[in-house]
XYZ file of N, CA and C in Angstrom:
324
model
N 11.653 91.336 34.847
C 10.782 90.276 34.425
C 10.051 89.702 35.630
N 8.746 89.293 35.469
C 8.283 88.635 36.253
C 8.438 87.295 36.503
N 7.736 86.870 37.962
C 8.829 85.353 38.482
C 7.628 84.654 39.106
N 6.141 84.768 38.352
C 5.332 84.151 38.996
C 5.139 82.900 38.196
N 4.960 81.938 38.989
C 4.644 80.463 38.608
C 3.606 79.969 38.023
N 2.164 81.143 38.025
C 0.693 80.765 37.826
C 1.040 80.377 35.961
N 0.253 79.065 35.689
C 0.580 78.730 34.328
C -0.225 79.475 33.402
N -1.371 80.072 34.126
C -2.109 81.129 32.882
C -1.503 81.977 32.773
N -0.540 82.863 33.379
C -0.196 83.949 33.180
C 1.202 83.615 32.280
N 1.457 82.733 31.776
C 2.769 82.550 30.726
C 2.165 82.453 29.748
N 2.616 82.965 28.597
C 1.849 82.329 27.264
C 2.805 82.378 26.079
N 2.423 81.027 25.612
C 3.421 80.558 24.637
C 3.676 81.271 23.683
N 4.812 81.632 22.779
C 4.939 82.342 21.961
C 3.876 82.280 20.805
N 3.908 81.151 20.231
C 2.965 80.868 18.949
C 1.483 81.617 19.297
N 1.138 81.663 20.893
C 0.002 81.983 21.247
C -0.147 83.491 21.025
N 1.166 84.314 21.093
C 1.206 85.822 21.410
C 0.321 86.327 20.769
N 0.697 86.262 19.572
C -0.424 87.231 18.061
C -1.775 87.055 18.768
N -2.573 86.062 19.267
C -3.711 86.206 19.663
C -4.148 87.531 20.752
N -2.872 88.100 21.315
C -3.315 88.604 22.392
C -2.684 89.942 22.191
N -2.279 90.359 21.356
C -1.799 91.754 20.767
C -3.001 92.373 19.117
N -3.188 93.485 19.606
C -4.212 94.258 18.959
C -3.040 94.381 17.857
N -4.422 93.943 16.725
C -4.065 93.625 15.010
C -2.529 92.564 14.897
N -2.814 91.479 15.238
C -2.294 90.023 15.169
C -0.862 90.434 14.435
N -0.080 90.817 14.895
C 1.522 90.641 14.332
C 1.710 89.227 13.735
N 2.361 89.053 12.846
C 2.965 87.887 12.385
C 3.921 87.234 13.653
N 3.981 85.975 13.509
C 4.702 85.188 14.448
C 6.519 85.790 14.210
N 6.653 86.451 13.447
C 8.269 86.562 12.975
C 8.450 88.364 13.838
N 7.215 88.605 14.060
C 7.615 90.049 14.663
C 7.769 89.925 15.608
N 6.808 88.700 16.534
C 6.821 88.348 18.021
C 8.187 87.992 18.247
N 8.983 87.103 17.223
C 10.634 86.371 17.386
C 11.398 87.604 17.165
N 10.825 88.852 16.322
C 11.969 90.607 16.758
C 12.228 90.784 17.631
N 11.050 91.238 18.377
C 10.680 91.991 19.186
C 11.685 90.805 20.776
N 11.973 90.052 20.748
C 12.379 88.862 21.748
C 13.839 89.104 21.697
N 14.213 88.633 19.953
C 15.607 88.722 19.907
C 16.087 89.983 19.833
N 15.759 90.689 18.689
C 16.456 92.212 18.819
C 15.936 93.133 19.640
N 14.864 93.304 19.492
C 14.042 94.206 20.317
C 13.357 95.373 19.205
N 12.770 96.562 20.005
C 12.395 97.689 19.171
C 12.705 98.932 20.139
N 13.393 99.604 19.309
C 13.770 101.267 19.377
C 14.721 100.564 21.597
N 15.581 99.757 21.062
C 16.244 99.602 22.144
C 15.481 98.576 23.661
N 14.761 98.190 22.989
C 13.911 97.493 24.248
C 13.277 95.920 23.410
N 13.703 95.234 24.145
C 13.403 93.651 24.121
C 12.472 93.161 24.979
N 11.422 92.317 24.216
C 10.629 91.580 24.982
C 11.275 90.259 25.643
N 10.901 90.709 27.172
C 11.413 89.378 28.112
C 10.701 88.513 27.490
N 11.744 87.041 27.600
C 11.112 85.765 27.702
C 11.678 84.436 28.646
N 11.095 83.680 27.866
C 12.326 82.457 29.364
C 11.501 80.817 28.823
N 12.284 80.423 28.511
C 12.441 79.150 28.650
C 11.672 77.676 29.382
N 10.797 77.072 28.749
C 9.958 75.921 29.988
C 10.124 74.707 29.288
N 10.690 74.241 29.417
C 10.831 72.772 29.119
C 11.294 73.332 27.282
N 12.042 73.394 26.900
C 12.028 73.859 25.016
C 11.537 74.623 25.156
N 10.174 75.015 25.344
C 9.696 76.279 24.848
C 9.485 77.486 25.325
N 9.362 78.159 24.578
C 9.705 79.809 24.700
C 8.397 80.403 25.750
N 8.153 80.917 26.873
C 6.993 81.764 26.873
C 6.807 83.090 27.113
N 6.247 84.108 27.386
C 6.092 85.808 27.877
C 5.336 85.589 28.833
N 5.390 86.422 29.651
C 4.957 86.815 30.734
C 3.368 87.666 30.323
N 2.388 87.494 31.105
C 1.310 87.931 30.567
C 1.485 89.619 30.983
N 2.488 90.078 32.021
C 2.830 91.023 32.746
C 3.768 92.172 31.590
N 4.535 91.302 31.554
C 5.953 91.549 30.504
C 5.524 92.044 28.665
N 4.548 91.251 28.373
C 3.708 91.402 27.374
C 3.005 92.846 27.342
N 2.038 93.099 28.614
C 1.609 94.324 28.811
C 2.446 95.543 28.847
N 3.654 95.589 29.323
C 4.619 96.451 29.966
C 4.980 96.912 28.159
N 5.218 96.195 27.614
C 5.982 96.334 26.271
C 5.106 96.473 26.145
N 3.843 96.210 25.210
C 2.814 97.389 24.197
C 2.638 98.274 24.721
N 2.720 98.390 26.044
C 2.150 100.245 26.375
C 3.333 100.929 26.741
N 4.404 100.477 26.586
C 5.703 101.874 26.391
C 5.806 101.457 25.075
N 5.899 100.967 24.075
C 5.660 101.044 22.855
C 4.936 102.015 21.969
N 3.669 101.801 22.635
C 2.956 103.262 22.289
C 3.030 104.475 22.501
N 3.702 104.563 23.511
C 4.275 106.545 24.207
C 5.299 106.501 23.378
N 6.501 105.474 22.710
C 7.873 105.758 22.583
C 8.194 106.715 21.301
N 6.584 107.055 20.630
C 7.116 107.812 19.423
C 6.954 109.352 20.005
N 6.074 109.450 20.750
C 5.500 110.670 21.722
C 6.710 111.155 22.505
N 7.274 110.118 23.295
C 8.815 110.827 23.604
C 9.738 110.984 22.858
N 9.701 110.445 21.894
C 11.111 110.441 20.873
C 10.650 111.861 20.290
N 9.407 112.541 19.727
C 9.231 113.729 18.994
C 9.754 114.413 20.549
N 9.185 114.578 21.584
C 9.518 115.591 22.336
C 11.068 115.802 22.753
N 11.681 114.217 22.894
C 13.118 114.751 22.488
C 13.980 115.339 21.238
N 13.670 115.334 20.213
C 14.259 115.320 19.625
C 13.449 117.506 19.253
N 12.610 117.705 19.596
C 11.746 118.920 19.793
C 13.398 119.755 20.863
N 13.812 119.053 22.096
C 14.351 119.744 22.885
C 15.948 119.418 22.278
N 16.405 118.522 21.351
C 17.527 118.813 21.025
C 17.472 120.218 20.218
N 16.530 119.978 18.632
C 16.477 120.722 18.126
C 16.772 122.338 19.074
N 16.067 122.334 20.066
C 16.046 124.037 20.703
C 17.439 124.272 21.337
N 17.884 123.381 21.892
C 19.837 123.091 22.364
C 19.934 124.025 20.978
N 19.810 123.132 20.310
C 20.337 123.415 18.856
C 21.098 124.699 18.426
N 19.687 125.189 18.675
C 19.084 126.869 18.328
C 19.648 127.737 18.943
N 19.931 127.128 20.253
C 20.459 128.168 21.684
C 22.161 128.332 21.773
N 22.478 127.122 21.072
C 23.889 126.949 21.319
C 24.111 127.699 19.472
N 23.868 127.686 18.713
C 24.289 128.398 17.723
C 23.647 129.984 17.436
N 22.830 130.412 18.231
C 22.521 131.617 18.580
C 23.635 132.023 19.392
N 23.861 131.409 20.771
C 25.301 131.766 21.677
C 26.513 132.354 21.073
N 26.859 131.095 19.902
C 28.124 131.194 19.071
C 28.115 132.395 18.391
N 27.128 132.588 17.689
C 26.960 133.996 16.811
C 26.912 135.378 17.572
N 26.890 135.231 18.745
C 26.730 136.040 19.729
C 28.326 136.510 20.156
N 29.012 135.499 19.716
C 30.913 135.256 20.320
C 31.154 135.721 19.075
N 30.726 135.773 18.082
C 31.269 136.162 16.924
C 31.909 135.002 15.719
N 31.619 133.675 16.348
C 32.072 132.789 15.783
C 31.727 132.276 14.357
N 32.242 132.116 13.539
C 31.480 132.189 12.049
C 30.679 130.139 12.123
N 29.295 130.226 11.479
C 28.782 128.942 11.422
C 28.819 129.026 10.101
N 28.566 127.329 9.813
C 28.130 126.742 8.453
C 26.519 127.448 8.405
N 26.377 127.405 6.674
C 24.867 127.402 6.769
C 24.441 126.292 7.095
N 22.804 125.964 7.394
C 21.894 124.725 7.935
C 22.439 123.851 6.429
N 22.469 122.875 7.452
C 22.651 122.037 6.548
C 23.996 121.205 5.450
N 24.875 122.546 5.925
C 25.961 122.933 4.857
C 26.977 122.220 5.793
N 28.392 121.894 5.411
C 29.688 121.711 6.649
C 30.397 123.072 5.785
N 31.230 123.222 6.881
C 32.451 124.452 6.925
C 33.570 123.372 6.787
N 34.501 124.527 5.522
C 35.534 124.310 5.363
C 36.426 124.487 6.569
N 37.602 123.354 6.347
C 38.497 123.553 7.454
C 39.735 124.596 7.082
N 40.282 125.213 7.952
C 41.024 126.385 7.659
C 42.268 125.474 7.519
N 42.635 125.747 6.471
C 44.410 125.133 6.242
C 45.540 126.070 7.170
């Protein structure tokens, strides 16, 4: 988080929606703070009662926001091929698999 003092660069929560492309509701700005999205929370901090963001902190979060679906397909692209490689291997050992999709019975 950033630790600069300049008072333009804080901005009050109620203010946020103004400054994020297509105006979120004020209740997404209070998500995105308390829980977060896909594991990541927007910094905030405290000034006298009220809540503000960092004009810095603000930026940082919409633009890894926007790559995070772009990496999530490409990971989930390189599990899938693990996938592929490690149950190609097995069949290779002779090991019997479930079909896709299916579970294997356990041998009594």
């Amino acid at each position: 988080m950033t630790t600069s003092s300049d008072p333009y660069e804080w901005i009050p929560v109620p203010a946020i929606p103004a400054h994020v492309p297509g105006r979120p509701h004020i209740c997404t700005i209070q998500r995105w703070i308390n829980r977060g999205v896909r594991g990541r929370k927007l910094p905030s901090t405290l000034f006298g009662g009220r809540r503000f963001v960092h004009r810095d902190d603000l930026a940082l979060f919409l633009s890894s926001d926007s790559t995070a679906g772009s990496d999530r397909d490409q990971s989930r692209t390189a599990s899938l091929l693990r996938a592929q490689a490690a149950r190609e291997q097995l069949q290779a050992m002779g090991v019997p698999l479930a079909k896709e999709g299916g579970a294997m019975k356990r041998p009594r």
